[in-house]
XYZ file of N, CA, C and O in Angstrom:
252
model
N -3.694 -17.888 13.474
C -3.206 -17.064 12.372
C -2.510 -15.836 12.942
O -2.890 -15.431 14.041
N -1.441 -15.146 12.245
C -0.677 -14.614 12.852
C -0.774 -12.902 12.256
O -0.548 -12.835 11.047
N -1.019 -11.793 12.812
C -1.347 -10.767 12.884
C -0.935 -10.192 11.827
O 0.233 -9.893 12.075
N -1.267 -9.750 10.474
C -0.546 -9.038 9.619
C -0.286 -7.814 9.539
O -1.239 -7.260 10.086
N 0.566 -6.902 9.122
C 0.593 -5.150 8.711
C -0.325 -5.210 8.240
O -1.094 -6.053 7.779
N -0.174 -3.514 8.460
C -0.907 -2.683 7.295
C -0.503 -2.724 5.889
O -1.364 -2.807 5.013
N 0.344 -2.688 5.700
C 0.472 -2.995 4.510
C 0.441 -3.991 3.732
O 0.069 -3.767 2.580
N 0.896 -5.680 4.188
C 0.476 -6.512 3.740
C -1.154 -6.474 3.347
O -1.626 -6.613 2.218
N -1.942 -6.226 4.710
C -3.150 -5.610 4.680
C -3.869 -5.209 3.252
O -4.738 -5.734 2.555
N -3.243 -4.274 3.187
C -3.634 -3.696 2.259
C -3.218 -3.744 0.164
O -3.719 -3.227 -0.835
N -2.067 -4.670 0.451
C -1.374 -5.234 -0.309
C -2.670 -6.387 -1.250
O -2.959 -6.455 -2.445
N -3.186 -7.153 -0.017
C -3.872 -8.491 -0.073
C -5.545 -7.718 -0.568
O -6.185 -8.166 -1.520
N -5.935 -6.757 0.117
C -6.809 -5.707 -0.218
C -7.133 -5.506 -1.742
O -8.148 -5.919 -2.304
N -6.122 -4.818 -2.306
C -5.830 -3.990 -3.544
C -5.856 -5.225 -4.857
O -6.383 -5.413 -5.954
N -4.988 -5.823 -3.983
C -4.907 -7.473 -5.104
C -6.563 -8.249 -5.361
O -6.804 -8.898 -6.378
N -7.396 -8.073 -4.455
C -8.606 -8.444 -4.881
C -9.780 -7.466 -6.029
O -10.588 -7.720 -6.923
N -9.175 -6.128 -5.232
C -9.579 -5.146 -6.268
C -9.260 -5.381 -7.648
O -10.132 -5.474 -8.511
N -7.980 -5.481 -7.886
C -7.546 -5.707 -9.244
C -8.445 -7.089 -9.994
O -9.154 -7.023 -10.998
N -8.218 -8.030 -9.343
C -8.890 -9.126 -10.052
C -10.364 -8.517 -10.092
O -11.007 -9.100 -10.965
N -10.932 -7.775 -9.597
C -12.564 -7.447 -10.034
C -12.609 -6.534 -11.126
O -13.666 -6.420 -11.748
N -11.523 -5.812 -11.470
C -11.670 -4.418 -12.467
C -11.023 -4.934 -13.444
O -11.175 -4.341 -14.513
N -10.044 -6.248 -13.455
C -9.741 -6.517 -15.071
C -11.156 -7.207 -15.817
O -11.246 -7.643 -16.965
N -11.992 -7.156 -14.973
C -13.179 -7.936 -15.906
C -13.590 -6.661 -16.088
O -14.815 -6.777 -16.109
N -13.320 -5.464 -16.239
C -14.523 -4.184 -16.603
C -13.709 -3.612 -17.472
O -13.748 -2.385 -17.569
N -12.423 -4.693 -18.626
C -11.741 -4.013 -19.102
C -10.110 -3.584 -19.338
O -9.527 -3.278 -18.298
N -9.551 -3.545 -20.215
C -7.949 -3.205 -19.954
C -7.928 -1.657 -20.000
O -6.760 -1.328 -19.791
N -8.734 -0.515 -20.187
C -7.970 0.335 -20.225
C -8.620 0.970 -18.886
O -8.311 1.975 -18.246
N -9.393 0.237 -18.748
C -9.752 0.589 -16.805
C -9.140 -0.341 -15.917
O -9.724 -0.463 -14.840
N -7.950 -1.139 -16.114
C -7.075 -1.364 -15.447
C -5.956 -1.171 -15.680
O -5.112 -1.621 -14.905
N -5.599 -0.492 -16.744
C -4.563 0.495 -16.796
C -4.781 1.669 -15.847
O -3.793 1.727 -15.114
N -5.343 2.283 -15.657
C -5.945 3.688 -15.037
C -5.947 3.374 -13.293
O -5.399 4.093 -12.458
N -6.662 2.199 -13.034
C -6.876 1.614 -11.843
C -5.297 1.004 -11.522
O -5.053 0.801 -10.333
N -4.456 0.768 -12.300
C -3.201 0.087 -11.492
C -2.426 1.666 -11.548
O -1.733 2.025 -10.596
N -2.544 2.191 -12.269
C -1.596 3.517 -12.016
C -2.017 4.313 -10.684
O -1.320 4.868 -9.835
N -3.247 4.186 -10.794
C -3.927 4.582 -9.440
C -3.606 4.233 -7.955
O -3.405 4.837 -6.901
N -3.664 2.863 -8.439
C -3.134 2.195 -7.106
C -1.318 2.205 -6.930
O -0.767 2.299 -5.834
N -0.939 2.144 -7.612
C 0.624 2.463 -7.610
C 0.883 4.190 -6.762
O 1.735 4.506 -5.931
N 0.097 4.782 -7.206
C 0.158 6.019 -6.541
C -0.078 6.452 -5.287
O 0.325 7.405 -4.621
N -1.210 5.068 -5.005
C -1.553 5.418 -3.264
C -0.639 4.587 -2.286
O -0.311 4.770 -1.114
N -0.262 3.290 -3.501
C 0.699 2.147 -2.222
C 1.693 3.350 -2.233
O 2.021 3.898 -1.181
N 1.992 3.602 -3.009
C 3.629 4.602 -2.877
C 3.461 5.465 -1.961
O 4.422 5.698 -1.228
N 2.093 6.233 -1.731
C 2.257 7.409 -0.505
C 2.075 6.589 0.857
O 2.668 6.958 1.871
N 1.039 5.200 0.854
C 1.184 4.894 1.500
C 2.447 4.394 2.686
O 2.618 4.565 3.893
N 3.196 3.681 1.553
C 4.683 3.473 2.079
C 5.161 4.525 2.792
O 5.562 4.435 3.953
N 5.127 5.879 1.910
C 5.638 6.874 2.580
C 5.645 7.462 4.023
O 6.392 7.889 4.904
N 4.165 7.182 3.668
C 3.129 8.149 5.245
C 3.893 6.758 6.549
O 4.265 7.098 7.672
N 3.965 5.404 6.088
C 4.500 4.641 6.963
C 5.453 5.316 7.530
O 5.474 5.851 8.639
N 6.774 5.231 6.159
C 8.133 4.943 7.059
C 7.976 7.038 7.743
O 8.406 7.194 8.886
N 7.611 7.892 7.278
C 7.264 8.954 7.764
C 7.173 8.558 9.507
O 7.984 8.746 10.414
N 5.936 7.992 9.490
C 5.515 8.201 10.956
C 6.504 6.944 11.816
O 6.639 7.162 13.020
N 7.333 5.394 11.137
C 7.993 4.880 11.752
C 9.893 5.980 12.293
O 10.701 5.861 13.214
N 9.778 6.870 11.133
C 10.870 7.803 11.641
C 10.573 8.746 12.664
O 11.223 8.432 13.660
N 9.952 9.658 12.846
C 8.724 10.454 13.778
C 9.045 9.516 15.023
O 9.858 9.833 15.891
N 8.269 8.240 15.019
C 8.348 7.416 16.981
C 10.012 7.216 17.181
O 10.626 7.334 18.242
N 10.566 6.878 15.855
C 12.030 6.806 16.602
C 12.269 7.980 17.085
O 12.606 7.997 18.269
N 12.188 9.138 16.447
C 12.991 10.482 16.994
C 12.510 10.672 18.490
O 13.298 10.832 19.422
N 11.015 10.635 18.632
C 10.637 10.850 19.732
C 10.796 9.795 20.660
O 10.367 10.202 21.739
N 11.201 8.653 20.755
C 11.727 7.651 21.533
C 13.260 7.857 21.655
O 13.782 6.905 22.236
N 14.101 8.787 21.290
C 14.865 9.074 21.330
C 15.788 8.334 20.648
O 16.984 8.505 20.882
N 15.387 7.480 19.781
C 16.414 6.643 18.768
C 16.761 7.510 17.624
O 16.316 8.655 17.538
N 17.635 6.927 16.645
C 18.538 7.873 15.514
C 18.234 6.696 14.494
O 17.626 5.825 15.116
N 18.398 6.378 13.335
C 18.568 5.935 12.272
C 19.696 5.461 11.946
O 20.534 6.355 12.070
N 20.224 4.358 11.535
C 21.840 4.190 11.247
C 22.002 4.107 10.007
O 23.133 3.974 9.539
């Protein structure tokens, strides 16, 4: 099996979460997907953040 991201990671993670909290409810998975929308999004962020960061300091540029 072949090594996944973090983010897939965590993608595959979150997706199990969800299937456990729609049984406790729709308006606690309303709350819980807005939730999680909020952390994949910083997550993404904090990624490409720190994948820009090793380029600079590896001395690469962005095209």
């Amino acid at each position: 099996m072949a090594d996944i991201s973090l983010l897939e990671s965590m993608k595959r993670l979150l997706a199990l979460v969800m299937d456990a909290i729609r049984s406790t409810g729709e308006f606690s998975e309303q709350i819980i997907s807005s939730m999680i929308d909020v952390i994949m999004g910083t997550a993404v962020d904090i990624l490409n953040s720190h994948q820009a960061c090793t380029a600079v300091l590896n001395g690469k540029t962005a095209k």
